[in-house]
Amino acid sequence: MDFTQSVSSAVALLYNTYPFPPEPLLDAPPPGYNWRWHWPSAYSFCAGRLPQGRGVRILDAGCGTGVGTEYLVHLNPEAEVTGIDLSERAIATARERCRRSGAERAQFQQMSLYDADQLPQQYDWINCVGVLHHLPDPHRGIQALARQLAPGGIFHIFVYAAVGRWEIAQMQQAIALLQGERRGDYRDGVAVGRAIFASLPDDNRLKQREKTRWEMENSRDECFADMYVHPQEVDYTVDSLFELIDASGLEFVGFSNPAAWQVGRLLGGSPELMARAEQLEERDRYRLIERLDPEITHFEFFLVKPPFERETWTDAKLLTAIPERNPCMEGWPSRTLFDVNYQIVTLTEEEYNFIVACEAGNQTVGALLSTIPLTLEQVRSLQERQLVLLGF
Ligand SMILES: C[S@@+](CC[C@H](N)C(=O)[O-])C[C@H]1O[C@@H](n2cnc3c(N)ncnc32)[C@H](O)[C@@H]1O
């Protein structure tokens, strides 16, 4: 068995012991939404406009127990959804999860994403959350998936960041040292890890970080094991992240948690520093944010495969656009609601009336603005806040 195979076997054994994520199986569609799993929202984020069609082919690569896959099916009623994973037990749970909630459109296959070229087709959208950082060769993994992405397709990725996981990395190494020969026995690893935390003094930095940031999710052994006794994990820095992205041959669109990458949240108090920061080229600005914010625990972002055009909304074009209300909101119809990120927003009366009018369907921005006193800038702002999506 070569190195890649032996690591893959160890990873499969971890997830066969502790299938992840351990969310309960429901007899109904899962609650709420995540716009990153809603095709019109995800595509609009990348392209600035709605996609041509909704009957897309989606691949959930490293789907685990199918929590994301199930959302992908329910939030995209016309899509064809395939989940693949190395772990037999995770796949069995994913199948059962989707069967129970009525997400029968999902197809599952137990296979490595390295072998994605054995899949019978390309995909318009690939979702790969929490997986690439567990591969012995993430460059090979991202390249295998990039080949399966259709031209003009989008690719959503989530990987760990090193800076905010410093304490986790220390703890992983401590557990490994104490496990010695028993490394690879994941139940023993969880027991050792829990015993270490119980024994450390209360003011210990590793213990404090666990208490304040992770303890609640880690009450489940599946989560504790995923965090602390993983046989294979690479944590990324901005530099190594862009090496991975560059190796994919795809284009970086942006982080899918863009607020985290606004330098203003860190230096906004100083116009002089802001002016300097704005001079930096994009990747240096991200490096600066990474240096200044030790809380960054992950990177999530979209890549696209050329040819991929981003819409530029000139005033004339915007007047001909047809807006849709983004269904990823809760509390509608009301002027106060939860937006795509579950943040409370209060709409102005005109904004509210505009979105109500969108729902009648098939009316251009120009036609809507003939009765509702909004400016084009205000329509752009509704789009930037992902409250409406624009198409033709
Ligand atoms: C942390 S879980 C993430 C599950 C899911 N994507 C989510 O976010 O809920 C990582 C998953 O990646 C799978 N995995 C790891 N290496 C893989 C590979 N080479 N090919 C396919 N799946 C893999 C594991 O079996 C595990 O189920």
Coordinates of C-alpha atoms and ligand atoms in Angstrom, one line a residue:
M1 CA 0.0 0.0 0.0
D2 CA 1.5 3.4 -0.9
F3 CA 1.5 6.4 1.3
T4 CA -1.6 8.0 -0.2
Q5 CA -3.6 4.7 0.1
S6 CA -2.5 4.2 3.7
V7 CA -3.5 7.7 4.7
S8 CA -6.8 7.3 2.9
S9 CA -7.4 4.0 4.8
A10 CA -6.7 5.8 8.1
V11 CA -9.1 8.6 7.2
A12 CA -11.8 6.2 6.2
L13 CA -11.3 4.3 9.5
L14 CA -11.7 7.5 11.4
Y15 CA -15.0 8.4 9.7
N16 CA -16.2 4.8 9.8
T17 CA -15.7 5.0 13.6
Y18 CA -17.1 8.5 14.0
P19 CA -19.2 9.4 10.9
F20 CA -19.3 13.2 10.5
P21 CA -21.2 15.4 10.9
P22 CA -23.3 13.7 13.6
E23 CA -26.4 15.8 13.0
P24 CA -29.6 13.8 13.7
L25 CA -31.7 12.4 10.8
L26 CA -35.0 14.1 10.3
D27 CA -38.3 13.0 8.7
A28 CA -38.7 16.4 7.1
P29 CA -36.5 18.9 5.1
P30 CA -33.8 20.4 7.2
P31 CA -34.6 23.8 8.8
G32 CA -33.5 27.1 7.3
Y33 CA -31.0 27.7 4.5
N34 CA -27.4 28.3 3.7
W35 CA -27.1 30.6 0.6
R36 CA -23.9 28.8 -0.3
W37 CA -26.0 25.7 -1.1
H38 CA -28.7 27.6 -3.1
W39 CA -27.7 27.6 -6.8
P40 CA -29.2 30.9 -7.7
S41 CA -27.6 32.7 -4.8
A42 CA -24.2 30.9 -5.1
Y43 CA -24.1 31.5 -8.9
S44 CA -25.2 35.2 -8.5
F45 CA -22.4 35.7 -5.9
C46 CA -19.9 34.5 -8.5
A47 CA -21.4 36.0 -11.7
G48 CA -23.2 39.0 -10.4
R49 CA -26.4 37.7 -12.1
L50 CA -28.8 34.8 -12.0
P51 CA -27.9 31.6 -13.9
Q52 CA -29.6 30.7 -17.2
G53 CA -31.1 27.5 -15.8
R54 CA -31.9 25.7 -12.6
G55 CA -31.6 22.1 -13.7
V56 CA -27.9 21.9 -12.8
R57 CA -25.6 18.9 -12.0
I58 CA -24.1 19.2 -8.5
L59 CA -21.3 17.1 -7.0
D60 CA -20.9 17.1 -3.2
A61 CA -17.3 15.8 -2.9
G62 CA -16.5 14.3 0.5
C63 CA -20.2 14.6 1.5
G64 CA -19.8 12.8 4.8
T65 CA -23.1 12.0 6.4
G66 CA -24.9 14.1 3.8
V67 CA -25.9 17.2 5.9
G68 CA -24.9 19.5 3.1
T69 CA -26.1 17.2 0.3
E70 CA -29.5 17.1 1.9
Y71 CA -29.7 20.9 1.8
L72 CA -28.4 20.9 -1.8
V73 CA -31.4 18.7 -2.8
H74 CA -34.0 20.6 -0.9
L75 CA -32.8 24.1 -1.8
N76 CA -32.4 23.2 -5.5
P77 CA -35.6 21.3 -6.6
E78 CA -34.5 21.0 -10.2
A79 CA -31.0 19.9 -9.6
E80 CA -29.4 16.5 -10.0
V81 CA -27.2 15.9 -6.9
T82 CA -24.4 13.4 -6.4
G83 CA -22.5 12.8 -3.2
I84 CA -19.2 10.9 -3.0
D85 CA -17.2 9.9 0.1
L86 CA -14.4 7.5 1.1
S87 CA -16.3 6.3 4.2
E88 CA -18.8 3.5 3.7
R89 CA -20.5 4.3 7.0
A90 CA -20.8 8.1 6.2
I91 CA -22.3 7.2 2.8
A92 CA -24.8 4.8 4.4
T93 CA -25.9 7.5 6.8
A94 CA -26.1 10.1 4.0
R95 CA -28.4 7.8 2.0
E96 CA -30.6 7.2 5.0
R97 CA -30.7 10.9 5.9
C98 CA -31.8 11.9 2.4
R99 CA -34.3 9.0 2.1
R100 CA -36.0 10.0 5.4
S101 CA -36.3 13.7 4.5
G102 CA -37.6 13.1 1.0
A103 CA -34.4 14.1 -0.8
E104 CA -34.6 11.0 -3.0
R105 CA -32.9 12.8 -5.9
A106 CA -29.5 12.5 -4.2
Q107 CA -27.3 9.7 -5.6
F108 CA -24.4 8.5 -3.5
Q109 CA -21.2 6.6 -4.4
Q110 CA -18.4 5.4 -2.1
M111 CA -15.2 6.5 -3.8
S112 CA -12.2 8.7 -3.4
L113 CA -12.4 12.2 -4.9
Y114 CA -9.0 11.4 -6.4
D115 CA -10.9 9.1 -8.7
A116 CA -13.5 11.8 -9.7
D117 CA -12.6 11.3 -13.4
Q118 CA -14.4 7.9 -13.1
L119 CA -17.7 9.8 -12.7
P120 CA -19.7 9.7 -15.9
Q121 CA -20.1 13.4 -16.3
Q122 CA -18.9 16.9 -15.5
Y123 CA -20.7 19.1 -13.0
D124 CA -21.9 22.7 -13.1
W125 CA -21.3 23.1 -9.4
I126 CA -18.9 21.2 -7.0
N127 CA -19.2 21.6 -3.3
C128 CA -16.2 20.4 -1.2
V129 CA -16.5 21.4 2.4
G130 CA -14.1 20.3 5.1
V131 CA -12.4 17.7 2.9
L132 CA -9.3 18.9 0.9
H133 CA -7.4 19.6 4.1
H134 CA -7.7 15.9 5.0
L135 CA -6.1 14.6 1.9
P136 CA -2.5 13.5 1.8
D137 CA -2.2 15.3 -1.5
P138 CA -4.6 18.2 -1.6
H139 CA -3.2 19.5 -4.9
R140 CA -3.9 16.2 -6.6
G141 CA -7.4 16.3 -5.1
I142 CA -8.3 19.8 -6.2
Q143 CA -7.0 19.0 -9.7
A144 CA -9.0 15.9 -9.9
L145 CA -12.2 17.8 -9.0
A146 CA -11.3 20.8 -11.3
R147 CA -11.2 18.4 -14.3
Q148 CA -14.8 17.3 -13.4
L149 CA -16.0 20.9 -13.3
A150 CA -17.8 21.9 -16.5
P151 CA -16.6 25.1 -18.3
G152 CA -18.4 28.0 -16.7
G153 CA -19.0 26.0 -13.5
I154 CA -18.5 27.1 -9.9
F155 CA -16.6 25.3 -7.1
H156 CA -17.2 26.0 -3.4
I157 CA -14.4 25.0 -1.0
F158 CA -13.9 25.2 2.7
V159 CA -10.5 24.4 4.3
Y160 CA -8.9 25.0 7.7
A161 CA -6.8 28.0 8.5
A162 CA -3.6 27.6 10.6
V163 CA -3.7 30.9 12.5
G164 CA -6.9 30.3 14.4
R165 CA -6.3 26.6 14.9
W166 CA -2.9 27.0 16.7
E167 CA -4.3 25.6 20.0
I168 CA -5.9 22.7 18.2
A169 CA -2.7 21.8 16.5
Q170 CA -0.8 21.8 19.8
M171 CA -3.4 19.5 21.4
Q172 CA -3.4 17.1 18.4
Q173 CA 0.3 16.7 18.8
A174 CA 0.0 16.2 22.6
I175 CA -2.6 13.5 22.1
A176 CA -0.5 11.8 19.5
L177 CA 2.5 11.8 21.8
L178 CA 0.5 10.2 24.6
Q179 CA -1.1 7.7 22.3
G180 CA 2.2 6.5 21.0
E181 CA 1.7 3.0 19.5
R182 CA -2.0 3.4 19.9
R183 CA -2.2 6.2 17.3
G184 CA -5.0 5.2 14.9
D185 CA -7.2 3.9 17.7
Y186 CA -9.6 6.8 17.5
R187 CA -11.7 5.9 20.6
D188 CA -8.5 5.8 22.6
G189 CA -7.5 9.2 21.1
V190 CA -10.8 10.8 22.2
A191 CA -10.4 9.3 25.7
V192 CA -6.8 10.6 26.0
G193 CA -7.8 14.1 24.7
R194 CA -10.7 14.4 27.1
A195 CA -8.5 13.3 30.0
I196 CA -5.8 15.9 29.0
F197 CA -8.4 18.7 29.1
A198 CA -9.7 17.5 32.4
S199 CA -6.2 17.6 33.9
L200 CA -4.9 20.9 32.5
P201 CA -5.0 23.9 34.8
D202 CA -8.0 26.2 34.2
D203 CA -5.9 29.1 33.1
N204 CA -4.1 27.0 30.4
R205 CA -4.4 28.6 27.0
L206 CA -5.4 25.3 25.2
K207 CA -8.0 24.6 27.8
Q208 CA -9.4 28.1 27.7
R209 CA -9.7 28.1 23.9
E210 CA -11.5 24.7 24.1
K211 CA -13.9 26.1 26.7
T212 CA -14.7 29.4 25.1
R213 CA -14.7 28.4 21.4
W214 CA -15.2 24.7 20.8
E215 CA -16.6 22.9 23.9
M216 CA -20.2 23.0 22.9
E217 CA -19.8 21.3 19.5
N218 CA -17.1 19.0 20.9
S219 CA -19.5 17.5 23.4
R220 CA -20.2 14.9 20.6
D221 CA -17.3 12.5 20.3
E222 CA -17.6 12.6 16.5
C223 CA -16.7 16.3 16.6
F224 CA -14.0 15.9 19.2
A225 CA -12.4 13.2 17.1
D226 CA -12.7 15.2 13.9
M227 CA -10.9 18.1 15.6
Y228 CA -8.2 16.4 17.8
V229 CA -7.4 12.9 16.6
H230 CA -7.5 13.2 12.8
P231 CA -4.8 11.1 11.1
Q232 CA -4.4 13.7 8.3
E233 CA -4.8 17.5 8.4
V234 CA -3.2 20.4 6.6
D235 CA -4.0 23.9 7.9
Y236 CA -3.6 26.7 5.4
T237 CA -2.1 30.1 5.5
V238 CA -3.1 32.7 2.9
D239 CA 0.2 31.8 1.1
S240 CA -0.4 28.1 1.0
L241 CA -4.1 28.6 0.2
F242 CA -3.3 30.5 -3.0
E243 CA -0.7 27.8 -3.9
L244 CA -3.5 25.3 -3.7
I245 CA -5.8 27.6 -5.7
D246 CA -3.2 28.3 -8.4
A247 CA -2.5 24.5 -8.7
S248 CA -6.2 24.0 -9.5
G249 CA -5.9 26.1 -12.7
L250 CA -9.3 27.7 -11.8
E251 CA -10.0 31.4 -11.1
F252 CA -10.5 32.7 -7.6
V253 CA -13.8 34.7 -7.3
G254 CA -13.8 35.6 -3.6
F255 CA -14.3 34.4 -0.1
S256 CA -17.8 33.3 0.6
N257 CA -17.7 35.0 4.0
P258 CA -16.7 38.4 2.5
A259 CA -17.3 40.4 5.7
A260 CA -14.4 38.6 7.4
W261 CA -12.1 39.8 4.6
Q262 CA -12.9 43.5 5.0
V263 CA -9.9 45.3 6.4
G264 CA -12.2 48.0 7.7
R265 CA -13.4 45.8 10.6
L266 CA -9.8 45.8 11.9
L267 CA -8.3 49.1 10.9
G268 CA -11.5 51.2 10.2
G269 CA -10.7 53.4 13.2
S270 CA -7.7 54.8 11.4
P271 CA -8.3 56.5 8.0
E272 CA -4.5 56.7 7.5
L273 CA -4.0 53.0 8.0
M274 CA -7.1 52.3 5.8
A275 CA -5.6 54.4 3.0
R276 CA -2.3 52.4 3.2
A277 CA -4.2 49.1 3.3
E278 CA -6.2 50.0 0.3
Q279 CA -2.9 50.4 -1.7
L280 CA -2.1 46.8 -1.1
E281 CA -2.7 44.3 -3.9
E282 CA -5.5 41.8 -3.1
R283 CA -3.4 38.9 -1.7
D284 CA -1.3 41.2 0.5
R285 CA -4.5 42.6 1.9
Y286 CA -5.6 39.1 2.8
R287 CA -2.2 38.4 4.4
L288 CA -2.5 41.6 6.4
I289 CA -6.0 40.5 7.7
E290 CA -4.6 37.0 8.5
R291 CA -1.8 38.7 10.6
L292 CA -4.1 40.9 12.4
D293 CA -6.9 38.5 13.2
P294 CA -5.9 35.3 15.0
E295 CA -9.5 34.2 15.1
I296 CA -9.5 33.1 11.5
T297 CA -10.1 29.3 11.7
H298 CA -11.0 28.6 8.1
F299 CA -11.1 29.7 4.5
E300 CA -14.3 29.4 2.4
F301 CA -14.3 30.6 -1.1
F302 CA -15.6 30.1 -4.7
L303 CA -13.5 29.2 -7.8
V304 CA -14.8 29.2 -11.3
K305 CA -13.7 27.5 -14.5
P306 CA -13.2 29.8 -17.5
P307 CA -14.9 30.9 -19.7
F308 CA -16.8 32.6 -16.9
E309 CA -18.2 36.1 -17.4
R310 CA -19.1 38.5 -14.5
E311 CA -22.0 40.8 -15.3
T312 CA -21.2 44.5 -15.1
W313 CA -24.4 46.4 -14.4
T314 CA -24.3 49.6 -16.3
D315 CA -27.3 51.9 -15.5
A316 CA -28.8 51.0 -18.9
K317 CA -28.4 47.3 -18.4
L318 CA -29.7 47.4 -14.8
L319 CA -32.9 49.0 -16.0
T320 CA -33.5 45.9 -18.2
A321 CA -32.7 43.4 -15.4
I322 CA -35.4 41.2 -13.9
P323 CA -35.0 41.1 -10.1
E324 CA -36.1 38.1 -7.9
R325 CA -36.5 38.1 -4.2
N326 CA -33.8 35.8 -2.7
P327 CA -35.7 33.0 -0.9
C328 CA -32.7 32.7 1.5
M329 CA -34.3 35.0 4.1
E330 CA -36.5 34.3 7.1
G331 CA -39.4 36.4 8.3
W332 CA -40.6 37.5 4.9
P333 CA -43.0 39.3 4.3
S334 CA -42.0 41.9 6.8
R335 CA -39.8 45.0 6.8
T336 CA -37.7 43.4 9.6
L337 CA -36.2 40.0 8.7
F338 CA -33.2 37.7 8.8
D339 CA -31.0 38.0 5.7
V340 CA -28.9 35.4 3.9
N341 CA -26.4 35.4 6.8
Y342 CA -29.2 35.3 9.5
Q343 CA -28.5 38.9 10.4
I344 CA -31.5 41.1 11.2
V345 CA -32.1 43.8 8.6
T346 CA -34.8 46.4 8.5
L347 CA -35.8 47.4 5.0
T348 CA -37.0 50.9 4.2
E349 CA -40.6 51.1 3.0
E350 CA -39.4 51.6 -0.6
E351 CA -37.1 48.6 -0.4
Y352 CA -39.9 46.5 1.0
N353 CA -42.3 47.6 -1.7
F354 CA -39.7 46.9 -4.4
I355 CA -39.2 43.3 -3.1
V356 CA -43.0 42.7 -2.9
A357 CA -43.3 44.0 -6.5
C358 CA -40.4 41.6 -7.6
E359 CA -42.5 38.7 -6.4
A360 CA -45.2 39.4 -9.1
G361 CA -42.4 38.2 -11.4
N362 CA -41.0 39.1 -14.8
Q363 CA -40.9 42.9 -14.4
T364 CA -37.8 44.8 -15.2
V365 CA -36.1 47.1 -12.8
G366 CA -37.1 50.0 -15.1
A367 CA -40.8 49.1 -14.9
L368 CA -40.6 48.7 -11.1
L369 CA -38.9 52.0 -10.6
S370 CA -41.6 53.8 -12.5
T371 CA -43.9 53.3 -9.5
I372 CA -41.4 52.8 -6.6
P373 CA -39.2 55.7 -5.7
L374 CA -35.8 53.8 -5.4
T375 CA -32.6 54.9 -7.2
L376 CA -30.4 52.5 -9.2
E377 CA -27.8 52.8 -6.4
Q378 CA -30.4 51.5 -3.9
V379 CA -31.2 48.6 -6.2
R380 CA -27.5 47.8 -6.4
S381 CA -27.4 47.9 -2.7
L382 CA -30.3 45.3 -2.4
Q383 CA -28.3 43.1 -4.8
E384 CA -25.0 43.5 -2.8
R385 CA -26.8 42.6 0.4
Q386 CA -28.1 39.5 -1.5
L387 CA -31.7 40.5 -0.8
V388 CA -32.6 40.4 -4.5
L389 CA -30.9 38.5 -7.3
L390 CA -30.8 40.0 -10.8
G391 CA -31.3 38.2 -14.1
F392 CA -32.6 38.7 -17.6
Ligands
LIG1 C1 -15.1 16.7 8.0 S1 -16.0 15.6 7.0 C2 -16.9 16.7 6.0 C3 -18.2 16.2 5.6 C4 -19.1 17.2 4.8 N1 -18.5 17.7 3.6 C5 -19.6 18.3 5.7 O1 -19.0 19.4 5.6 O2 -20.5 18.1 6.5 C6 -14.7 15.0 5.8 C7 -15.2 13.9 4.9 O3 -14.3 13.8 3.8 C8 -14.2 12.4 3.5 N2 -12.9 12.2 2.8 C9 -11.7 12.3 3.2 N3 -10.8 12.0 2.2 C10 -11.5 11.7 1.1 C11 -11.2 11.3 -0.2 N4 -10.0 11.2 -0.6 N5 -12.2 11.1 -1.1 C12 -13.5 11.3 -0.7 N6 -13.9 11.6 0.6 C13 -12.9 11.8 1.5 C14 -14.3 11.7 4.8 O4 -14.6 10.4 4.7 C15 -15.3 12.6 5.6 O5 -16.6 12.0 5.5

